[in-house]
Amino acid sequence: MGLGDSFEKTGACSRIGIALSGGRDSMLALFIAWLYARRRFSKAYEGELLAAVIRDFIHCFSLPTAYNSDTTKNIARRSAEEFGISFKEV
């Protein structure tokens, strides 16, 4: 609820962007954002349409460095895919 309240009260953004590293913190951020989006849009949409709206609302990206392993890069990509969220490695 904290994320949703802040997001809606400020009105500063129209979508959520999450930098996924493959670590626990970014996975938790993705999960919280996904729960918020599902709660926000589930009254108006369902099924595949709900999934498409959430996919358009949340965008994940990765900014890997030389210190990121292939394992964490793959975890980040796979996690976004499992939530049905767009993912881009920059």
JSON list of N, CA, C and O in Angstrom, two decimals, residues 18-72:
[
{"chain": "A", "resi": 18, "resn": "ILE", "atom": "N", "xyz": [11.93, -0.52, -12.80]},
{"chain": "A", "resi": 18, "resn": "ILE", "atom": "CA", "xyz": [12.70, -1.20, -11.77]},
{"chain": "A", "resi": 18, "resn": "ILE", "atom": "C", "xyz": [14.01, -1.69, -12.36]},
{"chain": "A", "resi": 18, "resn": "ILE", "atom": "O", "xyz": [14.02, -2.39, -13.39]},
{"chain": "A", "resi": 19, "resn": "ALA", "atom": "N", "xyz": [15.10, -1.34, -11.70]},
{"chain": "A", "resi": 19, "resn": "ALA", "atom": "CA", "xyz": [16.42, -1.84, -12.11]},
{"chain": "A", "resi": 19, "resn": "ALA", "atom": "C", "xyz": [16.62, -3.19, -11.43]},
{"chain": "A", "resi": 19, "resn": "ALA", "atom": "O", "xyz": [16.71, -3.27, -10.21]},
{"chain": "A", "resi": 20, "resn": "LEU", "atom": "N", "xyz": [16.65, -4.25, -12.21]},
{"chain": "A", "resi": 20, "resn": "LEU", "atom": "CA", "xyz": [16.82, -5.60, -11.67]},
{"chain": "A", "resi": 20, "resn": "LEU", "atom": "C", "xyz": [18.28, -6.01, -11.75]},
{"chain": "A", "resi": 20, "resn": "LEU", "atom": "O", "xyz": [18.88, -6.00, -12.82]},
{"chain": "A", "resi": 21, "resn": "SER", "atom": "N", "xyz": [18.82, -6.39, -10.61]},
{"chain": "A", "resi": 21, "resn": "SER", "atom": "CA", "xyz": [20.21, -6.85, -10.58]},
{"chain": "A", "resi": 21, "resn": "SER", "atom": "C", "xyz": [20.29, -8.37, -10.49]},
{"chain": "A", "resi": 21, "resn": "SER", "atom": "O", "xyz": [21.33, -8.95, -10.74]},
{"chain": "A", "resi": 22, "resn": "GLY", "atom": "N", "xyz": [19.19, -8.99, -10.09]},
{"chain": "A", "resi": 22, "resn": "GLY", "atom": "CA", "xyz": [19.20, -10.42, -9.84]},
{"chain": "A", "resi": 22, "resn": "GLY", "atom": "C", "xyz": [19.34, -10.73, -8.37]},
{"chain": "A", "resi": 22, "resn": "GLY", "atom": "O", "xyz": [19.31, -11.88, -7.96]},
{"chain": "A", "resi": 23, "resn": "GLY", "atom": "N", "xyz": [19.47, -9.68, -7.55]},
{"chain": "A", "resi": 23, "resn": "GLY", "atom": "CA", "xyz": [19.58, -9.84, -6.11]},
{"chain": "A", "resi": 23, "resn": "GLY", "atom": "C", "xyz": [18.23, -9.79, -5.42]},
{"chain": "A", "resi": 23, "resn": "GLY", "atom": "O", "xyz": [17.20, -9.52, -6.03]},
{"chain": "A", "resi": 24, "resn": "ARG", "atom": "N", "xyz": [18.25, -10.05, -4.14]},
{"chain": "A", "resi": 24, "resn": "ARG", "atom": "CA", "xyz": [17.00, -10.11, -3.35]},
{"chain": "A", "resi": 24, "resn": "ARG", "atom": "C", "xyz": [16.27, -8.78, -3.31]},
{"chain": "A", "resi": 24, "resn": "ARG", "atom": "O", "xyz": [15.05, -8.74, -3.38]},
{"chain": "A", "resi": 25, "resn": "ASP", "atom": "N", "xyz": [17.01, -7.70, -3.15]},
{"chain": "A", "resi": 25, "resn": "ASP", "atom": "CA", "xyz": [16.36, -6.39, -3.01]},
{"chain": "A", "resi": 25, "resn": "ASP", "atom": "C", "xyz": [15.57, -6.02, -4.26]},
{"chain": "A", "resi": 25, "resn": "ASP", "atom": "O", "xyz": [14.43, -5.55, -4.17]},
{"chain": "A", "resi": 26, "resn": "SER", "atom": "N", "xyz": [16.16, -6.20, -5.42]},
{"chain": "A", "resi": 26, "resn": "SER", "atom": "CA", "xyz": [15.45, -5.83, -6.64]},
{"chain": "A", "resi": 26, "resn": "SER", "atom": "C", "xyz": [14.31, -6.79, -6.93]},
{"chain": "A", "resi": 26, "resn": "SER", "atom": "O", "xyz": [13.28, -6.39, -7.46]},
{"chain": "A", "resi": 27, "resn": "MET", "atom": "N", "xyz": [14.45, -8.06, -6.53]},
{"chain": "A", "resi": 27, "resn": "MET", "atom": "CA", "xyz": [13.35, -9.01, -6.70]},
{"chain": "A", "resi": 27, "resn": "MET", "atom": "C", "xyz": [12.18, -8.63, -5.81]},
{"chain": "A", "resi": 27, "resn": "MET", "atom": "O", "xyz": [11.02, -8.71, -6.22]},
{"chain": "A", "resi": 28, "resn": "LEU", "atom": "N", "xyz": [12.47, -8.18, -4.58]},
{"chain": "A", "resi": 28, "resn": "LEU", "atom": "CA", "xyz": [11.42, -7.73, -3.67]},
{"chain": "A", "resi": 28, "resn": "LEU", "atom": "C", "xyz": [10.72, -6.50, -4.23]},
{"chain": "A", "resi": 28, "resn": "LEU", "atom": "O", "xyz": [9.50, -6.39, -4.19]},
{"chain": "A", "resi": 29, "resn": "ALA", "atom": "N", "xyz": [11.49, -5.58, -4.79]},
{"chain": "A", "resi": 29, "resn": "ALA", "atom": "CA", "xyz": [10.90, -4.38, -5.40]},
{"chain": "A", "resi": 29, "resn": "ALA", "atom": "C", "xyz": [9.97, -4.76, -6.55]},
{"chain": "A", "resi": 29, "resn": "ALA", "atom": "O", "xyz": [8.88, -4.20, -6.69]},
{"chain": "A", "resi": 30, "resn": "LEU", "atom": "N", "xyz": [10.39, -5.71, -7.37]},
{"chain": "A", "resi": 30, "resn": "LEU", "atom": "CA", "xyz": [9.55, -6.18, -8.48]},
{"chain": "A", "resi": 30, "resn": "LEU", "atom": "C", "xyz": [8.27, -6.80, -7.96]},
{"chain": "A", "resi": 30, "resn": "LEU", "atom": "O", "xyz": [7.17, -6.52, -8.45]},
{"chain": "A", "resi": 31, "resn": "PHE", "atom": "N", "xyz": [8.38, -7.63, -6.94]},
{"chain": "A", "resi": 31, "resn": "PHE", "atom": "CA", "xyz": [7.20, -8.30, -6.38]},
{"chain": "A", "resi": 31, "resn": "PHE", "atom": "C", "xyz": [6.21, -7.28, -5.80]},
{"chain": "A", "resi": 31, "resn": "PHE", "atom": "O", "xyz": [5.01, -7.37, -6.05]},
{"chain": "A", "resi": 32, "resn": "ILE", "atom": "N", "xyz": [6.71, -6.30, -5.07]},
{"chain": "A", "resi": 32, "resn": "ILE", "atom": "CA", "xyz": [5.84, -5.28, -4.48]},
{"chain": "A", "resi": 32, "resn": "ILE", "atom": "C", "xyz": [5.16, -4.46, -5.58]},
{"chain": "A", "resi": 32, "resn": "ILE", "atom": "O", "xyz": [3.95, -4.20, -5.52]},
{"chain": "A", "resi": 33, "resn": "ALA", "atom": "N", "xyz": [5.90, -4.08, -6.60]},
{"chain": "A", "resi": 33, "resn": "ALA", "atom": "CA", "xyz": [5.32, -3.32, -7.71]},
{"chain": "A", "resi": 33, "resn": "ALA", "atom": "C", "xyz": [4.28, -4.14, -8.45]},
{"chain": "A", "resi": 33, "resn": "ALA", "atom": "O", "xyz": [3.22, -3.63, -8.82]},
{"chain": "A", "resi": 34, "resn": "TRP", "atom": "N", "xyz": [4.55, -5.42, -8.65]},
{"chain": "A", "resi": 34, "resn": "TRP", "atom": "CA", "xyz": [3.61, -6.30, -9.35]},
{"chain": "A", "resi": 34, "resn": "TRP", "atom": "C", "xyz": [2.32, -6.46, -8.54]},
{"chain": "A", "resi": 34, "resn": "TRP", "atom": "O", "xyz": [1.22, -6.40, -9.10]},
{"chain": "A", "resi": 35, "resn": "LEU", "atom": "N", "xyz": [2.47, -6.63, -7.22]},
{"chain": "A", "resi": 35, "resn": "LEU", "atom": "CA", "xyz": [1.27, -6.74, -6.36]},
{"chain": "A", "resi": 35, "resn": "LEU", "atom": "C", "xyz": [0.44, -5.47, -6.42]},
{"chain": "A", "resi": 35, "resn": "LEU", "atom": "O", "xyz": [-0.79, -5.51, -6.50]},
{"chain": "A", "resi": 36, "resn": "TYR", "atom": "N", "xyz": [1.12, -4.33, -6.38]},
{"chain": "A", "resi": 36, "resn": "TYR", "atom": "CA", "xyz": [0.41, -3.05, -6.47]},
{"chain": "A", "resi": 36, "resn": "TYR", "atom": "C", "xyz": [-0.33, -2.93, -7.80]},
{"chain": "A", "resi": 36, "resn": "TYR", "atom": "O", "xyz": [-1.51, -2.56, -7.85]},
{"chain": "A", "resi": 37, "resn": "ALA", "atom": "N", "xyz": [0.35, -3.24, -8.89]},
{"chain": "A", "resi": 37, "resn": "ALA", "atom": "CA", "xyz": [-0.26, -3.13, -10.22]},
{"chain": "A", "resi": 37, "resn": "ALA", "atom": "C", "xyz": [-1.45, -4.07, -10.35]},
{"chain": "A", "resi": 37, "resn": "ALA", "atom": "O", "xyz": [-2.50, -3.69, -10.89]},
{"chain": "A", "resi": 38, "resn": "ARG", "atom": "N", "xyz": [-1.30, -5.28, -9.85]},
{"chain": "A", "resi": 38, "resn": "ARG", "atom": "CA", "xyz": [-2.40, -6.24, -9.92]},
{"chain": "A", "resi": 38, "resn": "ARG", "atom": "C", "xyz": [-3.61, -5.74, -9.14]},
{"chain": "A", "resi": 38, "resn": "ARG", "atom": "O", "xyz": [-4.74, -5.81, -9.62]},
{"chain": "A", "resi": 39, "resn": "ARG", "atom": "N", "xyz": [-3.35, -5.18, -7.95]},
{"chain": "A", "resi": 39, "resn": "ARG", "atom": "CA", "xyz": [-4.45, -4.64, -7.14]},
{"chain": "A", "resi": 39, "resn": "ARG", "atom": "C", "xyz": [-5.09, -3.43, -7.83]},
{"chain": "A", "resi": 39, "resn": "ARG", "atom": "O", "xyz": [-6.30, -3.28, -7.87]},
{"chain": "A", "resi": 40, "resn": "ARG", "atom": "N", "xyz": [-4.26, -2.57, -8.39]},
{"chain": "A", "resi": 40, "resn": "ARG", "atom": "CA", "xyz": [-4.75, -1.34, -9.01]},
{"chain": "A", "resi": 40, "resn": "ARG", "atom": "C", "xyz": [-5.62, -1.62, -10.23]},
{"chain": "A", "resi": 40, "resn": "ARG", "atom": "O", "xyz": [-6.64, -0.95, -10.44]},
{"chain": "A", "resi": 41, "resn": "PHE", "atom": "N", "xyz": [-5.24, -2.58, -11.06]},
{"chain": "A", "resi": 41, "resn": "PHE", "atom": "CA", "xyz": [-5.93, -2.79, -12.33]},
{"chain": "A", "resi": 41, "resn": "PHE", "atom": "C", "xyz": [-6.90, -3.97, -12.35]},
{"chain": "A", "resi": 41, "resn": "PHE", "atom": "O", "xyz": [-7.64, -4.14, -13.32]},
{"chain": "A", "resi": 42, "resn": "SER", "atom": "N", "xyz": [-6.94, -4.78, -11.30]},
{"chain": "A", "resi": 42, "resn": "SER", "atom": "CA", "xyz": [-7.76, -6.00, -11.35]},
{"chain": "A", "resi": 42, "resn": "SER", "atom": "C", "xyz": [-9.26, -5.74, -11.33]},
{"chain": "A", "resi": 42, "resn": "SER", "atom": "O", "xyz": [-10.04, -6.60, -11.74]},
{"chain": "A", "resi": 43, "resn": "LYS", "atom": "N", "xyz": [-9.69, -4.57, -10.91]},
{"chain": "A", "resi": 43, "resn": "LYS", "atom": "CA", "xyz": [-11.12, -4.27, -10.92]},
{"chain": "A", "resi": 43, "resn": "LYS", "atom": "C", "xyz": [-11.62, -3.97, -12.33]},
{"chain": "A", "resi": 43, "resn": "LYS", "atom": "O", "xyz": [-12.78, -4.19, -12.64]},
{"chain": "A", "resi": 44, "resn": "ALA", "atom": "N", "xyz": [-10.73, -3.47, -13.17]},
{"chain": "A", "resi": 44, "resn": "ALA", "atom": "CA", "xyz": [-11.13, -3.09, -14.53]},
{"chain": "A", "resi": 44, "resn": "ALA", "atom": "C", "xyz": [-10.76, -4.12, -15.58]},
{"chain": "A", "resi": 44, "resn": "ALA", "atom": "O", "xyz": [-11.35, -4.13, -16.66]},
{"chain": "A", "resi": 45, "resn": "TYR", "atom": "N", "xyz": [-9.77, -4.97, -15.28]},
{"chain": "A", "resi": 45, "resn": "TYR", "atom": "CA", "xyz": [-9.27, -5.92, -16.27]},
{"chain": "A", "resi": 45, "resn": "TYR", "atom": "C", "xyz": [-9.12, -7.30, -15.63]},
{"chain": "A", "resi": 45, "resn": "TYR", "atom": "O", "xyz": [-8.99, -7.42, -14.42]},
{"chain": "A", "resi": 46, "resn": "GLU", "atom": "N", "xyz": [-9.09, -8.31, -16.49]},
{"chain": "A", "resi": 46, "resn": "GLU", "atom": "CA", "xyz": [-8.84, -9.67, -16.00]},
{"chain": "A", "resi": 46, "resn": "GLU", "atom": "C", "xyz": [-8.14, -10.49, -17.08]},
{"chain": "A", "resi": 46, "resn": "GLU", "atom": "O", "xyz": [-8.10, -10.09, -18.25]},
{"chain": "A", "resi": 47, "resn": "GLY", "atom": "N", "xyz": [-7.56, -11.59, -16.66]},
{"chain": "A", "resi": 47, "resn": "GLY", "atom": "CA", "xyz": [-6.92, -12.52, -17.59]},
{"chain": "A", "resi": 47, "resn": "GLY", "atom": "C", "xyz": [-5.77, -11.91, -18.37]},
{"chain": "A", "resi": 47, "resn": "GLY", "atom": "O", "xyz": [-4.93, -11.20, -17.82]},
{"chain": "A", "resi": 48, "resn": "GLU", "atom": "N", "xyz": [-5.76, -12.20, -19.66]},
{"chain": "A", "resi": 48, "resn": "GLU", "atom": "CA", "xyz": [-4.68, -11.73, -20.53]},
{"chain": "A", "resi": 48, "resn": "GLU", "atom": "C", "xyz": [-4.64, -10.21, -20.66]},
{"chain": "A", "resi": 48, "resn": "GLU", "atom": "O", "xyz": [-3.58, -9.61, -20.81]},
{"chain": "A", "resi": 49, "resn": "LEU", "atom": "N", "xyz": [-5.79, -9.59, -20.59]},
{"chain": "A", "resi": 49, "resn": "LEU", "atom": "CA", "xyz": [-5.84, -8.13, -20.68]},
{"chain": "A", "resi": 49, "resn": "LEU", "atom": "C", "xyz": [-5.19, -7.50, -19.45]},
{"chain": "A", "resi": 49, "resn": "LEU", "atom": "O", "xyz": [-4.44, -6.53, -19.56]},
{"chain": "A", "resi": 50, "resn": "LEU", "atom": "N", "xyz": [-5.44, -8.07, -18.27]},
{"chain": "A", "resi": 50, "resn": "LEU", "atom": "CA", "xyz": [-4.80, -7.60, -17.04]},
{"chain": "A", "resi": 50, "resn": "LEU", "atom": "C", "xyz": [-3.29, -7.77, -17.15]},
{"chain": "A", "resi": 50, "resn": "LEU", "atom": "O", "xyz": [-2.53, -6.85, -16.82]},
{"chain": "A", "resi": 51, "resn": "ALA", "atom": "N", "xyz": [-2.84, -8.90, -17.64]},
{"chain": "A", "resi": 51, "resn": "ALA", "atom": "CA", "xyz": [-1.41, -9.15, -17.80]},
{"chain": "A", "resi": 51, "resn": "ALA", "atom": "C", "xyz": [-0.79, -8.13, -18.75]},
{"chain": "A", "resi": 51, "resn": "ALA", "atom": "O", "xyz": [0.31, -7.63, -18.50]},
{"chain": "A", "resi": 52, "resn": "ALA", "atom": "N", "xyz": [-1.50, -7.79, -19.82]},
{"chain": "A", "resi": 52, "resn": "ALA", "atom": "CA", "xyz": [-0.98, -6.81, -20.79]},
{"chain": "A", "resi": 52, "resn": "ALA", "atom": "C", "xyz": [-0.90, -5.41, -20.17]},
{"chain": "A", "resi": 52, "resn": "ALA", "atom": "O", "xyz": [0.06, -4.68, -20.41]},
{"chain": "A", "resi": 53, "resn": "VAL", "atom": "N", "xyz": [-1.88, -5.05, -19.38]},
{"chain": "A", "resi": 53, "resn": "VAL", "atom": "CA", "xyz": [-1.88, -3.74, -18.73]},
{"chain": "A", "resi": 53, "resn": "VAL", "atom": "C", "xyz": [-0.72, -3.64, -17.74]},
{"chain": "A", "resi": 53, "resn": "VAL", "atom": "O", "xyz": [-0.01, -2.63, -17.69]},
{"chain": "A", "resi": 54, "resn": "ILE", "atom": "N", "xyz": [-0.50, -4.71, -16.98]},
{"chain": "A", "resi": 54, "resn": "ILE", "atom": "CA", "xyz": [0.61, -4.72, -16.02]},
{"chain": "A", "resi": 54, "resn": "ILE", "atom": "C", "xyz": [1.94, -4.67, -16.76]},
{"chain": "A", "resi": 54, "resn": "ILE", "atom": "O", "xyz": [2.86, -3.96, -16.35]},
{"chain": "A", "resi": 55, "resn": "ARG", "atom": "N", "xyz": [2.05, -5.40, -17.86]},
{"chain": "A", "resi": 55, "resn": "ARG", "atom": "CA", "xyz": [3.28, -5.41, -18.66]},
{"chain": "A", "resi": 55, "resn": "ARG", "atom": "C", "xyz": [3.59, -4.01, -19.20]},
{"chain": "A", "resi": 55, "resn": "ARG", "atom": "O", "xyz": [4.74, -3.61, -19.31]},
{"chain": "A", "resi": 56, "resn": "ASP", "atom": "N", "xyz": [2.56, -3.25, -19.52]},
{"chain": "A", "resi": 56, "resn": "ASP", "atom": "CA", "xyz": [2.75, -1.88, -20.00]},
{"chain": "A", "resi": 56, "resn": "ASP", "atom": "C", "xyz": [3.04, -0.91, -18.86]},
{"chain": "A", "resi": 56, "resn": "ASP", "atom": "O", "xyz": [3.65, 0.13, -19.07]},
{"chain": "A", "resi": 57, "resn": "PHE", "atom": "N", "xyz": [2.62, -1.24, -17.66]},
{"chain": "A", "resi": 57, "resn": "PHE", "atom": "CA", "xyz": [2.75, -0.37, -16.50]},
{"chain": "A", "resi": 57, "resn": "PHE", "atom": "C", "xyz": [4.11, -0.48, -15.81]},
{"chain": "A", "resi": 57, "resn": "PHE", "atom": "O", "xyz": [4.65, 0.50, -15.32]},
{"chain": "A", "resi": 58, "resn": "ILE", "atom": "N", "xyz": [4.66, -1.69, -15.76]},
{"chain": "A", "resi": 58, "resn": "ILE", "atom": "CA", "xyz": [5.95, -1.93, -15.10]},
{"chain": "A", "resi": 58, "resn": "ILE", "atom": "C", "xyz": [6.98, -2.30, -16.15]},
{"chain": "A", "resi": 58, "resn": "ILE", "atom": "O", "xyz": [6.74, -3.18, -16.98]},
{"chain": "A", "resi": 59, "resn": "HIS", "atom": "N", "xyz": [8.13, -1.67, -16.09]},
{"chain": "A", "resi": 59, "resn": "HIS", "atom": "CA", "xyz": [9.23, -1.97, -17.00]},
{"chain": "A", "resi": 59, "resn": "HIS", "atom": "C", "xyz": [10.48, -2.26, -16.18]},
{"chain": "A", "resi": 59, "resn": "HIS", "atom": "O", "xyz": [10.84, -1.47, -15.30]},
{"chain": "A", "resi": 60, "resn": "CYS", "atom": "N", "xyz": [11.13, -3.36, -16.47]},
{"chain": "A", "resi": 60, "resn": "CYS", "atom": "CA", "xyz": [12.36, -3.74, -15.77]},
{"chain": "A", "resi": 60, "resn": "CYS", "atom": "C", "xyz": [13.54, -3.61, -16.71]},
{"chain": "A", "resi": 60, "resn": "CYS", "atom": "O", "xyz": [13.43, -3.86, -17.91]},
{"chain": "A", "resi": 61, "resn": "PHE", "atom": "N", "xyz": [14.66, -3.22, -16.14]},
{"chain": "A", "resi": 61, "resn": "PHE", "atom": "CA", "xyz": [15.88, -3.11, -16.92]},
{"chain": "A", "resi": 61, "resn": "PHE", "atom": "C", "xyz": [17.06, -3.52, -16.06]},
{"chain": "A", "resi": 61, "resn": "PHE", "atom": "O", "xyz": [16.97, -3.57, -14.84]},
{"chain": "A", "resi": 62, "resn": "SER", "atom": "N", "xyz": [18.13, -3.85, -16.71]},
{"chain": "A", "resi": 62, "resn": "SER", "atom": "CA", "xyz": [19.36, -4.24, -16.03]},
{"chain": "A", "resi": 62, "resn": "SER", "atom": "C", "xyz": [20.50, -3.41, -16.58]},
{"chain": "A", "resi": 62, "resn": "SER", "atom": "O", "xyz": [20.58, -3.16, -17.78]},
{"chain": "A", "resi": 63, "resn": "LEU", "atom": "N", "xyz": [21.36, -2.97, -15.69]},
{"chain": "A", "resi": 63, "resn": "LEU", "atom": "CA", "xyz": [22.53, -2.20, -16.05]},
{"chain": "A", "resi": 63, "resn": "LEU", "atom": "C", "xyz": [23.76, -2.95, -15.55]},
{"chain": "A", "resi": 63, "resn": "LEU", "atom": "O", "xyz": [24.43, -2.53, -14.61]},
{"chain": "A", "resi": 64, "resn": "PRO", "atom": "N", "xyz": [24.06, -4.09, -16.15]},
{"chain": "A", "resi": 64, "resn": "PRO", "atom": "CA", "xyz": [25.14, -4.93, -15.61]},
{"chain": "A", "resi": 64, "resn": "PRO", "atom": "C", "xyz": [26.52, -4.29, -15.77]},
{"chain": "A", "resi": 64, "resn": "PRO", "atom": "O", "xyz": [26.75, -3.51, -16.69]},
{"chain": "A", "resi": 65, "resn": "THR", "atom": "N", "xyz": [27.38, -4.65, -14.84]},
{"chain": "A", "resi": 65, "resn": "THR", "atom": "CA", "xyz": [28.77, -4.21, -14.89]},
{"chain": "A", "resi": 65, "resn": "THR", "atom": "C", "xyz": [29.64, -5.45, -15.00]},
{"chain": "A", "resi": 65, "resn": "THR", "atom": "O", "xyz": [29.14, -6.58, -15.04]},
{"chain": "A", "resi": 66, "resn": "ALA", "atom": "N", "xyz": [30.93, -5.26, -14.97]},
{"chain": "A", "resi": 66, "resn": "ALA", "atom": "CA", "xyz": [31.86, -6.39, -15.01]},
{"chain": "A", "resi": 66, "resn": "ALA", "atom": "C", "xyz": [31.72, -7.25, -13.77]},
{"chain": "A", "resi": 66, "resn": "ALA", "atom": "O", "xyz": [32.15, -8.41, -13.76]},
{"chain": "A", "resi": 67, "resn": "TYR", "atom": "N", "xyz": [31.12, -6.73, -12.71]},
{"chain": "A", "resi": 67, "resn": "TYR", "atom": "CA", "xyz": [30.98, -7.46, -11.46]},
{"chain": "A", "resi": 67, "resn": "TYR", "atom": "C", "xyz": [29.72, -8.32, -11.39]},
{"chain": "A", "resi": 67, "resn": "TYR", "atom": "O", "xyz": [29.57, -9.09, -10.46]},
{"chain": "A", "resi": 68, "resn": "ASN", "atom": "N", "xyz": [28.82, -8.15, -12.34]},
{"chain": "A", "resi": 68, "resn": "ASN", "atom": "CA", "xyz": [27.62, -8.99, -12.39]},
{"chain": "A", "resi": 68, "resn": "ASN", "atom": "C", "xyz": [27.96, -10.31, -13.05]},
{"chain": "A", "resi": 68, "resn": "ASN", "atom": "O", "xyz": [28.53, -10.33, -14.14]},
{"chain": "A", "resi": 69, "resn": "SER", "atom": "N", "xyz": [27.55, -11.38, -12.40]},
{"chain": "A", "resi": 69, "resn": "SER", "atom": "CA", "xyz": [27.79, -12.70, -12.99]},
{"chain": "A", "resi": 69, "resn": "SER", "atom": "C", "xyz": [26.69, -13.03, -13.99]},
{"chain": "A", "resi": 69, "resn": "SER", "atom": "O", "xyz": [25.62, -12.42, -13.99]},
{"chain": "A", "resi": 70, "resn": "ASP", "atom": "N", "xyz": [26.95, -14.02, -14.82]},
{"chain": "A", "resi": 70, "resn": "ASP", "atom": "CA", "xyz": [25.92, -14.48, -15.75]},
{"chain": "A", "resi": 70, "resn": "ASP", "atom": "C", "xyz": [24.73, -15.02, -14.98]},
{"chain": "A", "resi": 70, "resn": "ASP", "atom": "O", "xyz": [23.58, -14.90, -15.43]},
{"chain": "A", "resi": 71, "resn": "THR", "atom": "N", "xyz": [24.98, -15.59, -13.81]},
{"chain": "A", "resi": 71, "resn": "THR", "atom": "CA", "xyz": [23.89, -16.12, -13.00]},
{"chain": "A", "resi": 71, "resn": "THR", "atom": "C", "xyz": [22.93, -15.03, -12.58]},
{"chain": "A", "resi": 71, "resn": "THR", "atom": "O", "xyz": [21.71, -15.17, -12.74]},
{"chain": "A", "resi": 72, "resn": "THR", "atom": "N", "xyz": [23.43, -13.91, -12.05]},
{"chain": "A", "resi": 72, "resn": "THR", "atom": "CA", "xyz": [22.53, -12.85, -11.61]},
{"chain": "A", "resi": 72, "resn": "THR", "atom": "C", "xyz": [21.85, -12.18, -12.80]},
{"chain": "A", "resi": 72, "resn": "THR", "atom": "O", "xyz": [20.69, -11.78, -12.70]}
]
